[in-house]
Structure formats: structure tokens, C-alpha cells
Coordinates of C-alpha atoms in Angstrom, one line a residue:
M1 CA 3.3 40.3 -23.7
L2 CA 1.9 38.8 -20.1
T3 CA -0.9 36.5 -19.4
T4 CA -4.2 37.2 -17.8
A5 CA -2.9 35.5 -14.9
Q6 CA -0.1 38.0 -14.3
N7 CA 2.7 35.5 -14.4
A8 CA 5.8 36.4 -16.1
A9 CA 6.9 32.7 -16.1
I10 CA 4.2 32.3 -18.9
L11 CA 4.8 34.2 -21.9
E12 CA 2.2 34.6 -24.5
D13 CA 4.3 33.4 -27.5
D14 CA 5.3 30.0 -25.8
Y15 CA 2.1 28.3 -26.2
V16 CA -0.6 28.3 -29.0
H17 CA -2.8 25.2 -28.4
A18 CA -3.9 23.5 -25.1
V19 CA -6.1 20.8 -24.0
V20 CA -8.3 20.6 -21.1
D21 CA -8.8 17.1 -19.9
M22 CA -11.7 16.5 -17.4
A23 CA -12.9 13.4 -15.6
C24 CA -16.4 13.7 -13.7
L25 CA -18.7 11.3 -12.2
F26 CA -22.4 11.7 -12.9
H27 CA -24.7 10.2 -10.2
N28 CA -28.0 10.9 -9.0
D29 CA -28.4 13.8 -11.3
A30 CA -25.0 15.4 -9.9
C31 CA -21.6 16.0 -11.5
Y32 CA -18.7 15.4 -9.2
L33 CA -15.1 16.4 -10.3
V34 CA -13.0 13.6 -10.3
F35 CA -9.7 15.1 -12.1
A36 CA -8.8 18.0 -14.4
A37 CA -5.7 19.2 -16.0
A38 CA -5.0 22.1 -18.5
Q39 CA -2.0 21.3 -20.6
L40 CA -0.5 24.0 -22.9
F41 CA 1.3 23.0 -26.3
P42 CA 4.6 24.6 -26.9
A43 CA 4.2 27.0 -30.2
E44 CA 5.9 24.7 -32.4
L45 CA 3.7 21.7 -32.1
D46 CA 0.5 21.5 -33.7
A47 CA -2.9 21.2 -32.1
P48 CA -3.7 17.6 -31.0
A49 CA -6.2 15.5 -32.8
E50 CA -10.0 15.7 -31.5
E51 CA -11.2 12.7 -29.5
Q52 CA -14.5 11.7 -28.6
P53 CA -15.6 11.5 -25.0
T54 CA -15.3 8.3 -23.2
S55 CA -17.4 6.9 -20.4
Y56 CA -17.7 3.7 -17.8
P57 CA -20.8 2.8 -16.2
V58 CA -20.6 2.5 -12.3
K59 CA -22.9 1.5 -9.6
I60 CA -22.5 3.3 -6.1
L61 CA -25.2 2.7 -3.1
K62 CA -27.5 0.5 -5.5
S63 CA -27.8 3.8 -7.9
K64 CA -26.2 3.8 -11.2
G65 CA -23.7 6.3 -12.6
R66 CA -21.2 6.9 -15.1
L67 CA -17.8 8.4 -15.4
V68 CA -17.1 10.5 -18.0
R69 CA -13.7 11.7 -19.6
R70 CA -13.5 14.3 -22.1
R71 CA -10.6 16.2 -23.8
Y72 CA -11.6 19.7 -24.8
L73 CA -9.3 21.1 -27.6
V74 CA -9.0 24.9 -26.8
T75 CA -6.4 27.7 -27.3
A76 CA -3.6 28.6 -24.9
K77 CA -5.3 31.6 -23.8
Q78 CA -8.7 29.9 -23.1
A79 CA -6.7 27.2 -21.0
Q80 CA -5.3 29.7 -18.9
A81 CA -8.6 31.5 -18.5
W82 CA -10.1 28.5 -17.5
Y83 CA -7.4 27.6 -14.6
H84 CA -7.6 31.4 -13.7
N85 CA -11.5 30.6 -13.0
C86 CA -10.4 27.6 -11.0
L87 CA -8.0 29.5 -9.0
K88 CA -11.3 31.5 -7.9
G89 CA -13.1 28.3 -7.3
E90 CA -15.1 28.1 -10.4
V91 CA -14.5 24.9 -12.1
Q92 CA -16.5 24.6 -15.3
L93 CA -17.1 22.3 -18.3
L94 CA -16.3 23.8 -21.5
K95 CA -17.8 23.8 -25.3
G96 CA -21.4 24.1 -24.0
D97 CA -21.3 21.1 -21.4
E98 CA -21.1 24.1 -18.7
Q99 CA -24.8 25.0 -19.7
S100 CA -26.0 21.6 -18.4
Y101 CA -23.6 20.7 -15.5
R102 CA -21.6 22.5 -12.8
P103 CA -19.2 19.8 -11.2
L104 CA -19.4 19.7 -7.6
H105 CA -16.0 19.7 -5.7
E106 CA -14.1 20.3 -2.6
K107 CA -12.6 23.5 -1.8
L108 CA -9.0 23.8 -3.6
F109 CA -5.9 25.2 -2.3
P110 CA -2.9 26.3 -4.5
E111 CA 0.2 24.2 -4.4
P112 CA 2.4 26.1 -4.4
S113 CA 1.5 29.8 -4.0
W114 CA 0.0 31.2 -7.2
P115 CA 1.7 32.4 -9.4
H116 CA 4.5 30.5 -8.5
L117 CA 5.3 27.2 -10.4
A118 CA 7.2 24.0 -9.6
T119 CA 9.5 22.2 -12.2
T120 CA 9.1 18.2 -12.0
E121 CA 9.9 15.3 -14.3
D122 CA 7.8 13.1 -12.0
F123 CA 4.2 14.4 -12.6
V124 CA 1.6 11.7 -11.5
A125 CA -0.3 11.9 -14.8
V126 CA 0.8 11.1 -18.3
S127 CA 1.9 14.1 -20.2
D128 CA 1.0 14.6 -24.3
V129 CA 4.7 16.4 -24.4
M130 CA 8.0 14.5 -23.3
G131 CA 10.4 16.2 -20.8
A132 CA 10.3 18.2 -17.9
L133 CA 7.0 20.1 -16.8
R134 CA 6.4 23.4 -14.9
V135 CA 3.5 22.7 -12.8
H136 CA 0.8 24.2 -10.6
H137 CA -1.9 22.3 -8.4
L138 CA -5.0 23.0 -7.0
M139 CA -5.8 20.3 -4.2
P140 CA -8.5 19.5 -1.9
R141 CA -7.9 18.8 1.8
E142 CA -9.2 15.4 1.8
C143 CA -10.8 12.9 -0.6
P144 CA -14.4 13.8 -1.7
S145 CA -16.6 11.1 0.0
V146 CA -18.4 10.0 -3.0
L147 CA -15.1 9.2 -4.5
S148 CA -13.8 7.3 -1.7
Q149 CA -17.2 5.4 -2.1
L150 CA -16.1 4.9 -5.9
C151 CA -12.9 3.2 -4.8
D152 CA -14.9 0.6 -2.4
A153 CA -17.7 -0.2 -4.5
A154 CA -16.1 0.0 -8.0
P155 CA -12.6 -1.0 -8.4
A156 CA -13.2 -1.6 -12.0
A157 CA -14.4 1.8 -12.8
V158 CA -11.0 3.1 -10.7
A159 CA -8.9 0.9 -13.0
W160 CA -10.7 2.3 -16.1
L161 CA -9.6 5.9 -14.5
C162 CA -6.3 4.7 -14.2
S163 CA -6.0 3.5 -18.0
E164 CA -7.8 6.4 -19.3
L165 CA -5.6 9.2 -17.6
G166 CA -2.3 7.2 -16.6
I167 CA -2.9 7.9 -12.8
D168 CA -2.8 5.1 -10.3
F169 CA -5.6 6.6 -8.1
L170 CA -5.1 3.5 -5.6
R171 CA -1.7 4.7 -5.0
H172 CA -2.3 8.3 -5.5
P173 CA -5.8 9.2 -3.8
E174 CA -4.9 12.6 -3.0
Q175 CA -5.4 13.3 -6.7
F176 CA -9.1 12.8 -6.6
G177 CA -10.8 16.0 -7.1
S178 CA -7.8 17.9 -8.2
V179 CA -7.0 20.3 -10.8
H180 CA -3.4 21.0 -12.5
L181 CA -1.9 23.3 -15.0
L182 CA 0.9 21.7 -17.2
L183 CA 3.6 23.8 -19.0
P184 CA 6.0 21.8 -21.1
N185 CA 9.3 23.4 -21.6
P186 CA 8.6 26.1 -24.1
V187 CA 12.3 26.8 -25.1
L188 CA 14.2 23.4 -25.3
R189 CA 13.0 20.5 -27.5
Y190 CA 15.8 18.3 -26.2
L191 CA 18.6 18.0 -23.5
Q192 CA 21.7 15.5 -24.0
I193 CA 24.2 15.0 -21.2
K194 CA 27.3 13.2 -21.8
L195 CA 30.7 12.8 -19.7
H196 CA 33.9 13.5 -21.3
I197 CA 37.2 12.6 -19.9
D198 CA 40.4 14.0 -21.7
A199 CA 43.7 12.6 -22.0
H200 CA 44.9 13.9 -18.6
G201 CA 42.0 12.2 -17.0
A202 CA 40.1 15.3 -16.1
E203 CA 36.0 15.0 -16.3
K204 CA 33.5 17.3 -17.5
S205 CA 30.0 17.1 -18.6
L206 CA 29.0 18.2 -22.1
L207 CA 25.5 19.6 -22.6
R208 CA 23.7 20.0 -25.9
L209 CA 20.7 22.1 -25.8
S210 CA 18.4 21.9 -28.6
P211 CA 16.1 24.9 -29.1
R212 CA 12.7 24.7 -30.4
R213 CA 11.7 26.8 -33.4
N214 CA 11.6 30.6 -33.1
H215 CA 13.5 30.0 -29.8
S216 CA 17.1 30.6 -28.7
V217 CA 19.1 29.0 -25.9
S218 CA 21.2 32.2 -25.5
G219 CA 21.1 33.7 -22.0
L220 CA 19.7 30.3 -20.4
E221 CA 21.9 29.3 -17.4
A222 CA 23.2 25.7 -16.4
M223 CA 23.7 24.8 -12.9
M224 CA 25.3 21.6 -11.8
V225 CA 25.3 20.4 -8.0
E226 CA 27.6 17.8 -7.6
H227 CA 27.2 15.3 -4.7
R228 CA 29.7 13.2 -3.0
P229 CA 28.9 10.4 -0.2
T230 CA 29.6 13.0 2.5
G231 CA 28.0 16.1 1.1
I232 CA 28.2 18.8 -1.9
S233 CA 31.6 19.2 -3.5
A234 CA 30.7 21.9 -6.1
I235 CA 28.2 24.0 -7.3
Q236 CA 28.9 25.5 -10.9
T237 CA 26.9 27.8 -13.2
V238 CA 27.6 28.5 -16.7
T239 CA 25.7 30.9 -19.1
A240 CA 25.0 29.6 -22.5
E241 CA 25.8 31.7 -25.6
G242 CA 25.3 28.6 -28.0
S243 CA 24.0 25.2 -28.3
Y244 CA 26.8 23.4 -26.5
L245 CA 28.2 23.8 -23.1
E246 CA 31.1 22.5 -20.9
I247 CA 30.9 22.2 -17.1
P248 CA 34.1 20.8 -15.4
H249 CA 33.7 18.5 -12.7
A250 CA 35.6 18.7 -9.4
G251 CA 37.5 15.6 -9.6
T252 CA 35.6 12.8 -10.5
A253 CA 31.7 12.9 -10.7
E254 CA 29.6 10.9 -8.5
K255 CA 26.0 12.0 -8.4
F256 CA 24.8 15.3 -9.5
E257 CA 21.8 17.5 -9.9
L258 CA 21.4 19.6 -13.3
F259 CA 19.2 22.8 -13.5
I260 CA 18.5 24.9 -16.7
R261 CA 17.1 28.2 -15.6
C262 CA 15.7 31.0 -17.8
P263 CA 16.0 34.6 -16.4
V264 CA 12.3 35.2 -17.3
R265 CA 10.7 32.0 -17.1
G266 CA 12.3 30.4 -14.1
V267 CA 13.5 26.6 -14.0
L268 CA 12.8 24.9 -17.2
E269 CA 14.6 21.6 -16.7
W270 CA 15.4 19.7 -13.5
K271 CA 17.6 16.5 -13.7
K272 CA 17.8 15.0 -10.2
D273 CA 19.9 12.5 -8.6
R274 CA 21.8 11.5 -11.7
S275 CA 25.3 9.6 -12.5
Y276 CA 27.2 8.3 -15.0
V277 CA 27.4 4.7 -16.0
T278 CA 31.0 4.1 -17.1
E279 CA 31.0 0.2 -17.0
G280 CA 28.3 -2.4 -17.9
H281 CA 28.1 -5.9 -17.6
L282 CA 26.1 -8.4 -20.1
G283 CA 25.5 -11.8 -19.8
L284 CA 23.8 -14.1 -22.5
E285 CA 21.4 -17.2 -21.2
V286 CA 19.7 -19.6 -23.2
I287 CA 17.0 -22.1 -22.2
G288 CA 18.5 -25.6 -23.1
T289 CA 15.9 -28.0 -22.0
Q290 CA 13.0 -28.3 -19.5
K291 CA 12.4 -30.4 -16.4
V292 CA 9.1 -31.9 -15.3
I293 CA 8.2 -32.0 -11.7
Q294 CA 5.4 -34.3 -10.5
V295 CA 4.0 -33.5 -7.2
P296 CA 3.1 -36.5 -4.9
G297 CA -0.6 -36.9 -3.7
K298 CA -1.7 -34.0 -5.7
D299 CA -4.1 -35.9 -8.2
G300 CA -1.4 -35.9 -10.9
L301 CA -0.4 -32.3 -10.7
S302 CA 2.8 -31.4 -12.4
F303 CA 4.6 -28.3 -13.7
T304 CA 7.6 -27.6 -16.0
V305 CA 10.7 -25.7 -15.3
D306 CA 13.0 -24.0 -17.9
V307 CA 16.8 -24.9 -17.2
R308 CA 18.8 -21.8 -18.0
E309 CA 22.4 -21.9 -19.0
R310 CA 24.8 -18.8 -19.0
V311 CA 26.8 -19.1 -22.2
S312 CA 28.7 -15.9 -22.6
E313 CA 29.5 -12.7 -20.4
Q314 CA 31.0 -9.3 -21.5
V315 CA 32.1 -6.0 -20.2
I316 CA 31.1 -2.9 -21.8
G317 CA 32.9 0.5 -21.1
K318 CA 35.9 1.2 -19.2
P319 CA 36.6 -0.5 -15.7
G320 CA 35.9 1.1 -12.2
R321 CA 37.7 3.9 -11.2
A322 CA 40.8 3.3 -9.0
N323 CA 39.4 5.4 -6.2
S324 CA 36.8 3.0 -4.6
I325 CA 36.3 5.3 -1.5
P326 CA 33.1 6.6 -2.6
A327 CA 31.8 3.3 -3.4
R328 CA 32.7 2.0 0.0
L329 CA 31.2 5.1 1.7
R330 CA 27.9 4.8 -0.2
Q331 CA 27.5 1.0 0.9
G332 CA 28.0 2.1 4.3
Q333 CA 25.2 4.5 4.0
Y334 CA 22.7 1.8 2.2
D335 CA 23.5 -0.5 5.1
R336 CA 22.7 2.2 7.8
Q337 CA 19.5 2.9 5.8
R338 CA 18.2 -0.3 5.8
T339 CA 19.2 -0.8 9.4
L340 CA 17.1 2.4 10.3
A341 CA 14.2 1.5 8.2
A342 CA 14.3 -2.2 10.1
E343 CA 14.4 -0.3 13.5
G344 CA 11.5 2.1 12.3
L345 CA 9.4 -0.9 11.2
G346 CA 10.1 -2.5 14.8
Q347 CA 11.7 -5.7 12.9
K348 CA 12.3 -7.9 15.7
W349 CA 13.5 -11.6 16.0
L350 CA 12.1 -13.7 18.9
H351 CA 13.8 -17.0 19.8
R352 CA 14.3 -18.9 23.1
N353 CA 12.9 -16.3 25.3
Q354 CA 9.1 -16.5 25.6
E355 CA 8.8 -13.9 28.5
E356 CA 10.7 -11.2 26.4
A357 CA 8.2 -12.0 23.6
T358 CA 5.1 -12.0 25.7
A359 CA 6.6 -8.7 27.2
F360 CA 7.1 -7.2 23.8
V361 CA 3.6 -7.8 22.4
R362 CA 1.9 -6.5 25.7
Q363 CA 3.8 -3.2 25.5
L364 CA 2.6 -3.0 21.9
I365 CA -1.0 -3.7 23.3
G366 CA -0.7 -1.6 25.9
A367 CA 0.4 1.3 24.0
G368 CA -3.1 1.1 21.8
K369 CA -5.1 4.4 22.7
H370 CA -8.2 3.8 20.5
R371 CA -8.2 0.3 19.1
V372 CA -6.5 -3.2 19.2
W373 CA -7.4 -6.1 16.9
I374 CA -5.9 -9.2 17.6
I375 CA -6.2 -11.6 14.5
D376 CA -5.0 -15.2 15.7
P377 CA -6.6 -18.5 14.7
Y378 CA -5.3 -20.0 18.1
F379 CA -6.5 -17.3 20.3
A380 CA -8.3 -19.0 23.4
T381 CA -8.8 -18.3 27.1
P382 CA -4.8 -17.9 27.9
E383 CA -4.3 -15.3 25.3
L384 CA -7.3 -13.4 26.4
F385 CA -6.0 -13.0 30.0
S386 CA -2.2 -12.8 28.7
F387 CA -2.5 -10.4 25.9
A388 CA -6.0 -8.9 25.3
A389 CA -6.2 -7.6 29.0
A390 CA -3.0 -5.7 28.7
T391 CA -4.5 -2.5 27.4
A392 CA -3.6 0.7 29.4
Y393 CA -6.0 3.1 28.2
L394 CA -9.8 3.0 29.3
S395 CA -11.2 4.2 25.9
T396 CA -9.2 1.3 23.9
E397 CA -11.7 -1.1 22.2
V398 CA -10.3 -4.8 21.6
T399 CA -11.5 -6.9 18.9
I400 CA -10.2 -10.4 18.6
L401 CA -10.7 -12.8 15.5
T402 CA -10.0 -16.2 16.2
G403 CA -10.7 -19.8 14.8
A404 CA -13.7 -22.1 15.5
S405 CA -12.0 -25.4 14.4
T406 CA -8.2 -24.4 15.4
A407 CA -9.1 -23.1 18.9
L408 CA -12.6 -22.9 20.2
T409 CA -14.1 -26.4 19.8
K410 CA -11.2 -27.7 21.8
P411 CA -11.3 -28.1 25.6
D412 CA -10.4 -25.3 27.6
V413 CA -7.1 -25.8 29.1
N414 CA -8.2 -25.2 32.6
D415 CA -11.8 -26.4 32.3
K416 CA -11.5 -29.6 30.6
E417 CA -15.3 -30.3 30.7
K418 CA -16.1 -27.4 28.5
E419 CA -15.0 -26.0 25.3
A420 CA -12.6 -23.3 25.0
G421 CA -15.2 -21.1 23.4
E422 CA -17.8 -21.4 26.1
V423 CA -14.9 -20.4 28.7
M424 CA -14.2 -17.4 26.8
L425 CA -17.7 -16.3 26.5
L426 CA -18.1 -16.7 30.3
N427 CA -14.9 -14.7 30.9
T428 CA -15.8 -11.7 28.7
S429 CA -19.0 -11.3 30.2
H430 CA -17.6 -9.9 33.4
S431 CA -17.7 -6.1 33.8
D432 CA -13.8 -5.7 33.4
M433 CA -14.1 -7.2 30.0
K434 CA -16.8 -5.4 28.5
H435 CA -14.6 -3.8 26.1
I436 CA -13.4 -6.8 24.5
Q437 CA -15.2 -8.2 21.6
I438 CA -14.6 -11.4 20.1
R439 CA -15.6 -12.6 16.7
V440 CA -15.0 -16.4 15.3
M441 CA -14.0 -17.4 11.9
T442 CA -16.1 -20.5 11.2
G443 CA -15.8 -23.2 8.7
A444 CA -13.3 -26.2 8.5
M445 CA -10.4 -23.7 8.2
P446 CA -10.3 -20.2 9.5
T447 CA -10.1 -17.7 6.6
V448 CA -7.1 -15.8 7.9
H449 CA -3.7 -18.1 8.7
D450 CA -1.3 -15.6 9.7
R451 CA -1.1 -13.1 12.8
F452 CA -1.8 -9.5 13.0
L453 CA -1.9 -7.0 15.6
V454 CA -3.6 -3.7 14.6
I455 CA -2.7 -0.9 17.1
D456 CA -4.6 2.1 16.4
N457 CA -3.3 2.8 12.7
D458 CA -0.4 0.6 12.7
V459 CA -0.2 -3.4 11.8
W460 CA 2.1 -5.9 13.0
F461 CA 2.7 -9.1 11.6
T462 CA 4.2 -12.4 12.8
G463 CA 4.0 -16.1 11.6
N464 CA 3.7 -17.5 15.1
S465 CA 0.6 -17.7 17.3
L466 CA 0.8 -15.5 20.3
N467 CA 0.9 -18.4 22.8
S468 CA 4.1 -19.9 21.0
L469 CA 5.8 -16.4 20.1
G470 CA 9.3 -16.4 21.3
E471 CA 9.1 -20.5 22.1
R472 CA 10.1 -21.3 18.5
A473 CA 12.1 -19.0 16.3
G474 CA 9.7 -16.2 14.8
M475 CA 9.7 -12.7 13.4
M476 CA 7.5 -9.6 14.1
I477 CA 7.4 -6.6 12.0
K478 CA 5.5 -3.1 11.5
L479 CA 3.9 -3.3 8.1
P480 CA 5.0 -0.2 6.2
A481 CA 1.7 0.2 4.2
P482 CA -0.9 -0.7 7.0
E483 CA -4.0 0.9 5.4
P484 CA -4.7 -1.9 2.9
V485 CA -4.4 -4.6 5.4
I486 CA -6.6 -2.9 7.7
D487 CA -9.3 -2.8 5.2
K488 CA -9.2 -6.2 4.1
I489 CA -9.2 -7.4 8.0
S490 CA -12.3 -5.2 8.5
Q491 CA -13.9 -6.9 5.4
V492 CA -13.2 -10.2 7.1
L493 CA -14.5 -9.0 10.8
H494 CA -17.8 -7.8 9.1
D495 CA -18.4 -10.7 6.9
P496 CA -21.5 -12.5 8.3
D497 CA -20.9 -15.7 6.0
R498 CA -17.3 -15.9 7.4
T499 CA -17.4 -14.8 10.9
K500 CA -19.7 -15.0 13.8
T501 CA -19.8 -13.2 17.1
L502 CA -18.6 -15.3 20.0
A503 CA -22.1 -15.3 21.7
D504 CA -23.8 -16.4 18.5
W505 CA -21.3 -19.1 17.7
V506 CA -21.1 -20.5 21.3
K507 CA -25.2 -20.5 21.0
H508 CA -25.3 -22.3 17.4
R509 CA -22.5 -24.6 18.9
L510 CA -24.5 -25.8 22.0
E511 CA -27.9 -26.0 19.7
T512 CA -25.9 -28.2 17.3
R513 CA -23.5 -30.0 19.7
E514 CA -26.6 -32.2 21.2
S515 CA -27.4 -34.2 18.1
A516 CA -23.5 -34.5 17.0
P517 CA -22.1 -38.1 17.5
C518 CA -18.9 -36.8 18.9
S519 CA -21.0 -34.4 21.5
R520 CA -23.0 -37.3 22.5
F521 CA -19.9 -39.4 23.4
I522 CA -18.4 -36.2 25.3
K523 CA -21.5 -35.8 27.3
L524 CA -21.7 -39.7 28.4
L525 CA -18.0 -39.3 29.3
R526 CA -19.1 -36.3 31.5
W527 CA -22.1 -38.5 32.8
A528 CA -19.7 -41.3 33.8
R529 CA -17.4 -39.2 35.5
K530 CA -20.3 -37.9 37.7
L531 CA -21.4 -41.1 38.6
K532 CA -17.9 -42.2 39.4
G533 CA -17.8 -39.1 41.9
Q534 CA -21.4 -40.1 43.4
A535 CA -20.3 -43.5 44.0
F536 CA -16.9 -42.3 46.1
S537 CA -19.3 -40.0 48.2
R538 CA -22.1 -42.5 49.6
P539 CA -21.4 -46.3 50.9
H540 CA -22.8 -48.9 48.9
P541 CA -22.2 -52.6 48.7
P542 CA -19.1 -53.7 46.4
S543 CA -20.2 -53.7 42.5
T544 CA -18.9 -53.4 39.4
L545 CA -20.3 -51.6 36.7
Q546 CA -20.1 -53.4 33.4
P547 CA -18.4 -51.5 30.5
L548 CA -20.4 -49.2 28.9
V549 CA -20.4 -49.4 25.0
L550 CA -21.4 -46.6 22.7
K551 CA -21.8 -46.8 18.8
V552 CA -20.7 -43.5 17.2
D553 CA -20.6 -43.5 13.4
N554 CA -20.2 -47.5 13.5
K555 CA -17.3 -47.5 15.8
I556 CA -17.5 -49.0 19.2
N557 CA -15.9 -47.0 22.1
E558 CA -15.7 -48.6 25.6
I559 CA -15.8 -46.7 28.9
S560 CA -14.7 -48.7 31.8
V561 CA -15.8 -47.4 35.1
E562 CA -14.9 -49.5 38.4
L563 CA -16.8 -48.8 41.4
E564 CA -15.1 -49.6 44.8
K565 CA -16.9 -49.7 48.4
K566 CA -15.4 -46.7 50.4
P567 CA -13.8 -47.8 53.4

């Protein structure tokens, strides 16, 4: 009666047919395991239809490859034997393909410990059989490097994998290189749960258990755990003698969990976080007219908006229960959870206290142990000393991404005769600033508009520039999913078409500025100031310098310098 895996939870008569679903990457004459799952079919189900292999071309590191998905139709015994080999570290292709290729994979670790199984209704992949699954997983400790390169180099190929397997690998990267055993419920075809309230107002749950062919529900145990806002109120277990079960509630049902357990196979069904809907509100809306909006100054740009009108409302079901205390308690819990989530993300409102905002940002920067990235299009010399120099660890590497047109081409706040970019380059050339690297976003407008602080593996976001944070009302918050943002910022930092190092930008700026009309004007203005200073430094007869006239882009700019005799 027992399988070769010596697992009493998998009975020999429960399953007949199976599918071993495998996806592999063929690249540089090697075969890499992408994902694999062996799914057994309950005995009453026929074998699924044969499917042809599907593939998708990819290109990684300038060399071509191909993703291939193959569904092998096998018997349940063959699928279990295949998975048993996977447990020993021998992942193989089937039906002759193993003679040509042997999939390469990381070392796989069982979850949970074999032969124990986990029961879930939320498996990450799409199952051929509806309902809860008993599952076992073989997982690598980290994503294989070649599959990480696949995500970066061929996002379209990853999207193809998602459509083929029903797995969003971008949200579940831990599934790359994994192997799974999927066991649909072999006893129950369907489970129905319904709330019943008798004439006296007493509540109970009615369960209908629909067995599969050649199976019986007799002996199955139904366990219901009732949850109240402040804890568990009841745990009740009923043993099935037929297809219908009644489980009385401890008062009114709020939320509950339901387990269906077989004494031999273990937990077959798990309904988590359930509740009954006793009242519903339906509203009917119609689109009566459309309004056209014309945007001024946008080359005739316009758009339409559907005008909706609610024409009816209807309440279905019974009115809410008289006891509103649970609802009030759960609302309080919800509000506290949101407050705790905001505190965990460092949500902070900054207004009318620039010193507080500056101290807050300096504290964040000082906590960075490995890296600090400051992305601010208006970052210049004052911010360099006020924020970038606030690191507390000697090993912290600081990278600043600022804007050329928004910050560095303007006169420095302290040295008006030099641009901010020149002064920043001089300041960062000092020995105590060698750990600070500055990159400049070129172009008419910076690539990045908002402001970000990357502190080690955390990302803080704010709409205000650091030099005005706290002066005007603004918000800072730590992003809940920092990795994608770090990847995007890193792409901008290392894009030679959109950014340059500060040294390269200043060099190019000085070279091109000599021929720029505006730069000639600034140069003449500096010469005039210098000439005026020399006039004050030595005696000479009274004279008046005629107004200088400089023609720049067909515009006349006059500079009047009066020279007076020094007494």
C-alpha cells in the first residue's frame, strides 16, 4: 500500500496519472533547471492531454540561448520515483531527454522535512486541479546566477515564463531553480460551507463534503477554530459519518479557520481567515454624458471624461448584527496596524522646522555603514558639507547624483565668480572627501526628478530638495520595497549617456564654456571687476571708462564701470 517514498500520507490508490512539468534554460551547451513540479492527479480523473514542448529564444551576455518548457505525462508511481531522485539531488529530464541533457542546479534543501507535507490553498504556481494542495518543496539557498542574469538581460523571456507556468518570478524569485511535489485532495471533490441561524438566533456552520469516486468521507475530522478580535473563542472537532456536518458556534461567528483532517493522510483542506457575509450593498451607475476637457497651451490636447450617475442602491441580505463591539475592536486594530506600519517605514511629516529636518537626514546618513546614495537634482556645495559629510563610519562610500542645469551651472553660493560644479570638484579633491563620488545628470533637465536617500539596503523618499526640507511642508518615508528602486537608480548612475563623473563634466564644461556666448559675457564681467580693483589699488589721474558694449546673440549688454581717483 505504501509508496517508494515510505510516506503514509500518499496512498497508492489515491493517484493514477501525473504530470512532471519542467522548464529549463539551454545556454552555451548547458541545461539549467529553471523550475520543476510533479503534480499527481486524483484517481477519478483521466490523464490530461499530451502537450507539445514550447520554447522562447533568449540572449544572455551576447550569446544566444532558449527557454524550453516540457510537460511529461507519466504515471503517479513514475512521478513519485522522479521526485524521490530529486530528494537525493538527481534532477533529471524524462522520456529519453535525460540521455542528452542533465539539468544543472544548485543544492536543494527540503521544506518541510521529508516525508512531512504542508497543506495550502495559495501555492505560487497554477494547479491543474482546483482546491487545496498538499505540497513539498526542494529549494535552493539562493537564486542561480545564470537565472539572475536572465531577469536582467531578458525581461520578455521572464514574462513568457510567467505566462507558461503561471508564476510571477519577479515577485517570487526564490522559485527559480526549485522543485515541487503537488498532491491535490484525493478524497474530497468539493467542500461547501454555509452559515445557518435557527429561529432562536443560534448560529452554526453547515458543511457538505462531496467525496470522489470510490472514496468515503466517513472518519474525516472537521476542526473549526473561531477567532474573536481579542483571541480564540472556541475550537470544535466533529467526526464525519456522512456527507453533512454541523458545527455550532460560540455565539456569533466573526472569523474562523477550518481544517479537514484524515487520520491516515493528514490535513487535506485548510480554509484560513474566513468569515460570513450577511449583508451586501449593490449600486447601479450609468454613464449619461461625456465632458470634453481642452488643455490650454498643449497644442490642442484634449480628453474626455465619462460622467457617471448613480441611479439605484439595494441592500441584499440581513442587516448587521446588533453587537457592534467586534467591529469597533477590529477598526481599532486596523488603525493601530496602519500606525505601526507608518512608524516602521519612518513616515515623517516635516514642516516649519528646518533644523529638525536637517538633523533627521544627518542621522539617517550617519547610520549608513556601507553605502550612502544621495539623489537630489539641486544638490550643490552647501548640501555637500551639510549632509554628505555626515557619515559616521570610515568604510561608508558616498555617491551623489545631482543635476547640471538645476544646480551645477549656477554660481556657487560662496564663490560667485565660479560655478557650483567647479567648487564642488575642488572641495571633493581634499583628502577627507575622497570617499565621496559625484555624478552629474546631463541634459536640459535631470533624468531623476524626485529625491532619494539610499542608506545601505533601505531607500528613503522625499519630494523636497534637502536644502529646503523642513522649510516648506514635505514628507519623508522609507520605501517598503527598496530593491527595484535601487536597481533603477543604479542604472541611471552607470548610464554614460545620462550621467558623467563630476570631474569629466567640469572638464567638458570649461572646454565648451569658452566659446559659449553667455560664458564670454561672464568672463568680460569678471575682467571688468578685476580692472576696477586694479584702479583702486594704484593712483592715477581722474578718468572715466566709457561704457563697454558686448554683443551676445544679437542682444546689447552694457557694463558701466566708473573709475575714481583714490584720495
